Every structure is written in structure tokens, then in C-alpha cells.
Tab-separated table of C-alpha atoms in Angstrom:
chain	number	residue	atom	x	y	z
J	609	MET	CA	47.184	-117.839	-274.910
J	610	THR	CA	46.116	-114.348	-273.933
J	611	ASP	CA	48.438	-112.646	-271.392
J	612	ILE	CA	46.745	-111.501	-268.176
J	613	ARG	CA	47.851	-107.990	-267.191
J	614	LYS	CA	47.831	-106.623	-263.690
J	615	ALA	CA	45.345	-103.800	-263.217
J	616	ALA	CA	43.492	-101.828	-260.604
J	617	THR	CA	40.193	-99.909	-260.256
J	618	LEU	CA	39.146	-97.143	-257.867
J	619	VAL	CA	35.539	-97.030	-256.703
J	620	VAL	CA	35.004	-93.470	-255.467
J	621	ILE	CA	31.989	-92.883	-253.237
J	622	ARG	CA	30.274	-90.134	-251.239
J	623	ASP	CA	27.133	-89.619	-249.210
J	624	GLY	CA	24.404	-88.251	-251.445
J	625	ALA	CA	21.806	-85.595	-250.642
J	626	ASN	CA	19.086	-88.267	-250.219
J	627	LYS	CA	21.333	-90.370	-247.925
J	628	ASP	CA	21.959	-92.918	-250.685
J	629	ILE	CA	25.596	-93.664	-251.456
J	630	GLU	CA	26.676	-91.963	-254.656
J	631	VAL	CA	29.408	-93.519	-256.781
J	632	LEU	CA	31.565	-92.159	-259.569
J	633	VAL	CA	30.951	-94.182	-262.705
J	634	VAL	CA	32.486	-93.851	-266.179
J	635	ARG	CA	31.415	-95.098	-269.554
J	636	ARG	CA	34.087	-96.544	-271.773
J	637	ALA	CA	34.281	-95.071	-275.301
J	638	LYS	CA	32.672	-97.173	-278.008
J	639	THR	CA	35.987	-97.128	-279.889
J	640	MET	CA	37.706	-99.096	-277.157
J	641	ARG	CA	38.718	-102.721	-277.923
J	642	PHE	CA	37.930	-103.876	-274.387
J	643	LEU	CA	34.314	-103.466	-273.179
J	644	PRO	CA	33.310	-100.608	-275.510
J	645	GLY	CA	30.385	-98.559	-274.228
J	646	PHE	CA	30.331	-100.366	-270.839
J	647	VAL	CA	29.733	-98.681	-267.475
J	648	ALA	CA	32.776	-99.095	-265.207
J	649	PHE	CA	34.892	-97.293	-262.567
J	650	PRO	CA	38.169	-95.405	-263.197
J	651	GLY	CA	41.162	-97.698	-263.565
J	652	GLY	CA	43.579	-99.404	-265.857
J	653	ALA	CA	46.727	-101.451	-266.270
J	654	ALA	CA	49.746	-101.204	-263.955
J	655	ASP	CA	52.747	-99.063	-264.946
J	656	PRO	CA	56.367	-99.446	-263.800
J	657	SER	CA	56.175	-95.950	-262.176
J	658	ASP	CA	53.483	-97.235	-259.771
J	659	ALA	CA	56.044	-99.338	-257.897
J	660	GLU	CA	58.358	-96.364	-257.370
J	661	MET	CA	55.509	-94.240	-255.980
J	662	ALA	CA	54.421	-97.143	-253.745
J	663	LYS	CA	57.893	-97.120	-252.108
J	664	ARG	CA	57.247	-93.572	-250.871
J	665	ALA	CA	53.561	-94.132	-249.964
J	666	PHE	CA	52.231	-94.384	-246.413
J	667	GLY	CA	50.354	-97.427	-245.073
J	668	ARG	CA	48.538	-100.199	-246.857
J	669	PRO	CA	44.940	-100.439	-248.040
J	670	VAL	CA	42.506	-101.682	-245.373
J	671	CYS	CA	41.841	-105.427	-245.874
J	672	ALA	CA	44.837	-105.829	-248.170
J	673	GLU	CA	45.754	-109.491	-248.549
J	674	ASP	CA	49.287	-110.802	-248.114
J	675	ASP	CA	49.798	-111.284	-251.872
J	676	ASP	CA	48.509	-107.771	-252.778
J	677	ASP	CA	51.189	-105.523	-254.265
J	678	PRO	CA	50.826	-101.986	-252.803
J	679	ALA	CA	51.771	-100.651	-256.279
J	680	LEU	CA	48.343	-101.764	-257.552
J	681	ALA	CA	46.681	-99.354	-255.135
J	682	VAL	CA	48.886	-96.601	-256.675
J	683	THR	CA	47.770	-97.834	-260.128
J	684	ALA	CA	44.096	-97.169	-259.179
J	685	LEU	CA	44.934	-93.689	-257.900
J	686	ARG	CA	47.099	-92.754	-260.862
J	687	GLU	CA	44.556	-93.915	-263.402
J	688	THR	CA	41.823	-91.937	-261.620
J	689	ALA	CA	43.993	-88.780	-261.716
J	690	GLU	CA	44.644	-89.269	-265.469
J	691	GLU	CA	41.112	-90.177	-266.449
J	692	ILE	CA	38.912	-87.817	-264.441
J	693	GLY	CA	41.260	-85.230	-262.928
J	694	TRP	CA	41.049	-86.168	-259.240
J	695	LEU	CA	44.093	-86.776	-257.118
J	696	LEU	CA	42.924	-88.817	-254.128
J	697	ALA	CA	44.485	-90.304	-250.997
J	698	VAL	CA	47.474	-87.954	-250.921
J	699	ARG	CA	49.027	-86.311	-247.861
J	700	ASP	CA	51.743	-83.834	-247.080
J	701	GLY	CA	54.675	-84.279	-244.673
J	702	GLU	CA	52.449	-83.234	-241.716
J	703	GLY	CA	49.915	-85.936	-242.462
J	704	THR	CA	47.270	-83.556	-243.812
J	705	ASN	CA	44.940	-85.018	-246.447
J	706	MET	CA	45.502	-83.066	-249.680
J	707	ASP	CA	42.819	-84.517	-252.008
J	708	THR	CA	42.377	-82.100	-254.848
J	709	PRO	CA	40.907	-81.659	-258.330
J	710	LEU	CA	43.711	-81.112	-260.842
J	711	ALA	CA	43.880	-78.188	-263.205
J	712	PRO	CA	43.379	-79.133	-266.908
J	713	ASP	CA	47.073	-78.658	-267.767
J	714	GLU	CA	48.148	-80.678	-264.745
J	715	GLN	CA	45.824	-83.545	-265.723
J	716	ALA	CA	47.107	-83.416	-269.322
J	717	ASP	CA	50.719	-83.595	-268.104
J	718	LEU	CA	49.996	-86.703	-266.004
J	719	CYS	CA	48.505	-88.407	-269.060
J	720	LYS	CA	51.876	-88.220	-270.777
J	721	GLY	CA	52.929	-91.186	-268.642
J	722	GLY	CA	56.406	-92.038	-267.443
J	723	ASP	CA	57.307	-90.492	-264.086
J	724	ALA	CA	55.085	-87.407	-264.542
J	725	LEU	CA	52.926	-88.146	-261.511
J	726	SER	CA	55.867	-89.173	-259.398
J	727	ALA	CA	57.586	-85.892	-260.161
J	728	TRP	CA	54.410	-83.889	-259.542
J	729	LEU	CA	54.070	-85.366	-256.060
J	730	SER	CA	57.749	-84.926	-255.190
J	731	GLU	CA	57.803	-81.287	-256.242
J	732	ARG	CA	54.987	-80.569	-253.789
J	733	GLY	CA	56.220	-82.780	-250.930
J	734	LEU	CA	53.243	-85.108	-251.242
J	735	ALA	CA	52.843	-88.874	-251.171
J	736	PHE	CA	49.982	-91.342	-251.413
J	737	ASP	CA	48.320	-92.497	-248.198
J	738	LEU	CA	47.216	-96.006	-249.141
J	739	GLY	CA	45.577	-96.475	-245.716
J	740	LEU	CA	42.694	-94.268	-247.028
J	741	LEU	CA	41.726	-97.039	-249.472
J	742	ARG	CA	39.852	-100.247	-248.773
J	743	ARG	CA	40.590	-103.295	-250.872
J	744	ILE	CA	37.138	-104.771	-251.680
J	745	GLY	CA	37.811	-107.485	-254.280
J	746	ARG	CA	39.862	-109.080	-256.982
J	747	PHE	CA	38.493	-110.174	-260.367
J	748	VAL	CA	40.124	-111.829	-263.345
J	749	THR	CA	38.736	-111.266	-266.862
J	750	PRO	CA	37.339	-114.528	-268.242
J	751	PRO	CA	39.076	-116.261	-271.093
J	752	THR	CA	36.230	-115.350	-273.517
J	753	GLN	CA	37.478	-111.737	-273.663
J	754	PRO	CA	40.167	-110.608	-276.159
J	755	VAL	CA	42.017	-108.682	-273.427
J	756	ARG	CA	42.416	-110.050	-269.910
J	757	PHE	CA	43.199	-108.324	-266.634
J	758	ASP	CA	43.815	-109.435	-263.044
J	759	THR	CA	42.225	-106.468	-261.324
J	760	ARG	CA	42.212	-105.311	-257.711
J	761	PHE	CA	39.206	-103.166	-256.709
J	762	PHE	CA	39.770	-100.415	-254.141
J	763	LEU	CA	37.200	-98.187	-252.371
J	764	CYS	CA	37.800	-94.518	-251.487
J	765	VAL	CA	35.725	-91.597	-250.274
J	766	GLY	CA	35.742	-88.416	-252.381
J	767	GLN	CA	33.178	-86.223	-250.603
J	768	HIS	CA	34.221	-82.723	-251.728
J	769	LEU	CA	35.666	-83.109	-255.210
J	770	GLY	CA	32.862	-81.742	-257.406
J	771	GLU	CA	32.495	-82.920	-260.969
J	772	PRO	CA	34.913	-85.172	-262.867
J	773	ARG	CA	36.699	-83.939	-266.005
J	774	LEU	CA	37.458	-86.418	-268.813
J	775	HIS	CA	40.790	-86.488	-270.605
J	776	GLY	CA	41.677	-88.480	-273.703
J	777	ALA	CA	39.676	-90.819	-275.817
J	778	GLU	CA	39.185	-93.858	-273.543
J	779	LEU	CA	36.014	-92.564	-271.883
J	780	ASP	CA	33.008	-90.666	-273.171
J	781	ALA	CA	31.233	-89.965	-269.892
J	782	ALA	CA	31.774	-89.709	-266.144
J	783	LEU	CA	29.253	-88.799	-263.478
J	784	TRP	CA	28.204	-89.047	-259.843
J	785	THR	CA	25.069	-91.209	-259.476
J	786	PRO	CA	23.314	-93.042	-256.669
J	787	ALA	CA	24.528	-96.620	-256.720
J	788	ARG	CA	20.952	-97.842	-256.512
J	789	ASP	CA	19.873	-95.809	-259.589
J	790	MET	CA	22.819	-97.008	-261.716
J	791	LEU	CA	22.143	-100.609	-260.740
J	792	THR	CA	18.537	-100.241	-261.806
J	793	ARG	CA	19.593	-98.846	-265.229
J	794	ILE	CA	21.988	-101.725	-265.742
J	795	GLN	CA	19.549	-104.417	-264.657
J	796	SER	CA	16.846	-102.960	-266.985
J	797	GLY	CA	19.175	-103.419	-269.955
J	798	GLU	CA	19.578	-99.672	-270.547
J	799	LEU	CA	23.336	-99.770	-269.922
J	800	PRO	CA	25.849	-102.629	-270.227
J	801	ALA	CA	28.207	-103.611	-267.372
J	802	VAL	CA	30.301	-106.623	-266.468
J	803	ARG	CA	29.577	-108.815	-263.438
J	804	PRO	CA	32.262	-107.272	-261.113
J	805	THR	CA	30.813	-103.747	-261.743
J	806	ILE	CA	27.287	-105.053	-260.975
J	807	ALA	CA	28.548	-106.835	-257.823
J	808	VAL	CA	30.129	-103.621	-256.527
J	809	LEU	CA	26.988	-101.569	-257.239
J	810	LYS	CA	24.816	-104.166	-255.485
J	811	ALA	CA	27.030	-104.051	-252.379
J	812	LEU	CA	27.114	-100.262	-252.320
J	813	ALA	CA	23.320	-100.044	-252.733
J	814	ALA	CA	22.943	-102.216	-249.623
J	815	CYS	CA	25.122	-99.887	-247.489
J	816	PRO	CA	23.423	-97.062	-245.590
J	817	ASN	CA	26.303	-94.594	-245.950
J	818	ALA	CA	29.925	-94.158	-247.133
J	819	GLU	CA	31.393	-94.620	-243.640
J	820	ILE	CA	29.833	-98.073	-243.241
J	821	ALA	CA	30.907	-99.015	-246.774
J	822	MET	CA	34.496	-98.057	-246.024
J	823	SER	CA	34.487	-100.166	-242.840
J	824	THR	CA	32.637	-103.250	-244.065
J	825	LEU	CA	32.481	-103.693	-247.830
J	826	SER	CA	34.015	-106.855	-249.191
J	827	ILE	CA	33.097	-108.761	-252.349
J	828	GLY	CA	34.104	-112.378	-252.509
J	829	PRO	CA	34.574	-114.573	-255.584
J	830	LEU	CA	31.674	-114.329	-258.028
J	831	PRO	CA	29.589	-117.396	-258.803
J	832	PRO	CA	30.110	-119.011	-262.199
J	833	PRO	CA	28.347	-117.133	-265.040
J	834	ARG	CA	25.140	-118.522	-266.328
J	835	THR	CA	25.390	-120.584	-269.465
């Protein structure tokens, strides 16, 4: 029986120039064992260090359920920092939001794992503010896949972060795109994506702006796949 690992994903959005919601999407490298070449959002498996950072974090994600572990919200934020160089939902001791793009060497250091991110935050007097995230869904990889994850999806606004910067070999692309445009490309067969990714894009495409998405978006259990 395949083990099911805890994981988390961060869906980063912003208001686009044409008033459509833009979303940060990544494309998994074709060398990856799990979903090679698929469109997704930043994220990955939980790490023991996430629980320690969660103890120092402020708040809980909006719409978090009773059985949600706050450490999984940290997982989503840590993976995003490692994969695309953005440190989101952080604040200083005065409560000021300190979202920032990381320098290349800082991003590389975080990718070394262990307590690198925890130490980076502590040295600067920063901590995660989990109240800036919205929990929008939970999906479990079906048994047909060789690797299975129990994944929480979180939503976050990243309005002034600029362009993402890839690190490592897990991804081969990352870009801002209107949710509606990416959904069209997937539905046309141009790009592959799993059902949870498509469900998130559909929900975002139906929202008029990022503020409304952050206050209302929720994706329930998906219907059974077609046979």
C-alpha cells in the first residue's frame, strides 16, 4: 500500500491589468516522478521544521477546519520560498507585513533544508502571519498514482512581488497568468493539469477580483472522476 504524505500548496493571486485575477502557476519538470510536465501551484511535502515555525506563527488561516494542522500552512509558504524565491505572509514584531522577494543566495540557502528558513526568520525578528492565508480546499491523490499526498490548498495575495525565480530541478517554468487564460489552455489540451488544479482555476476565473477571492473562495470535494 502506498503511503499518503502530508503536503500543502500555495495559490498566489493578484489583480491583473485587465481586472482579471492573475495566478502564479508552475510547470513541473518532465524528469519528476510525480506529475511530470503538469501545470500546478508551488507546494510540496511537509517537513519537521514546519511545525517549529508554526509554533511562532501568528493566527490561523481563514476558514481553517478543526483538524487542520497550522504547520501545513507553513509548509505551503516554505515551499513557495524555496521554489520561486518569494517569502509571503511574514510580519515583524510591530505587525508590519514584510513580504519580500529573496535574493538568489538567500533562496539557495533555504533550499538546503533543515532549519534554514526558521533561522533566517529568527535572525530578522520575523514570523509567519497565517491569518493572511485562506484555506480553500483539501485533496488526496487517487490510488492510481505512484506517489500520494493529502494536500491542503491555501490562497494568498502577492500583489507587488514581480517575477518568480526558479531554483533546483523540480520545476521548469513559473509565470503570472490570468486564471481564465490558463484554464482555457488546459481545457484545450495544450497543457496537462490534475483535477484539483483545474477546480482552483475555475473558481478563480469566476471571481471578479483578488479581494473577493480571499473572502469567499472555497472548493468542496470533487465529484468522482469520469470512467
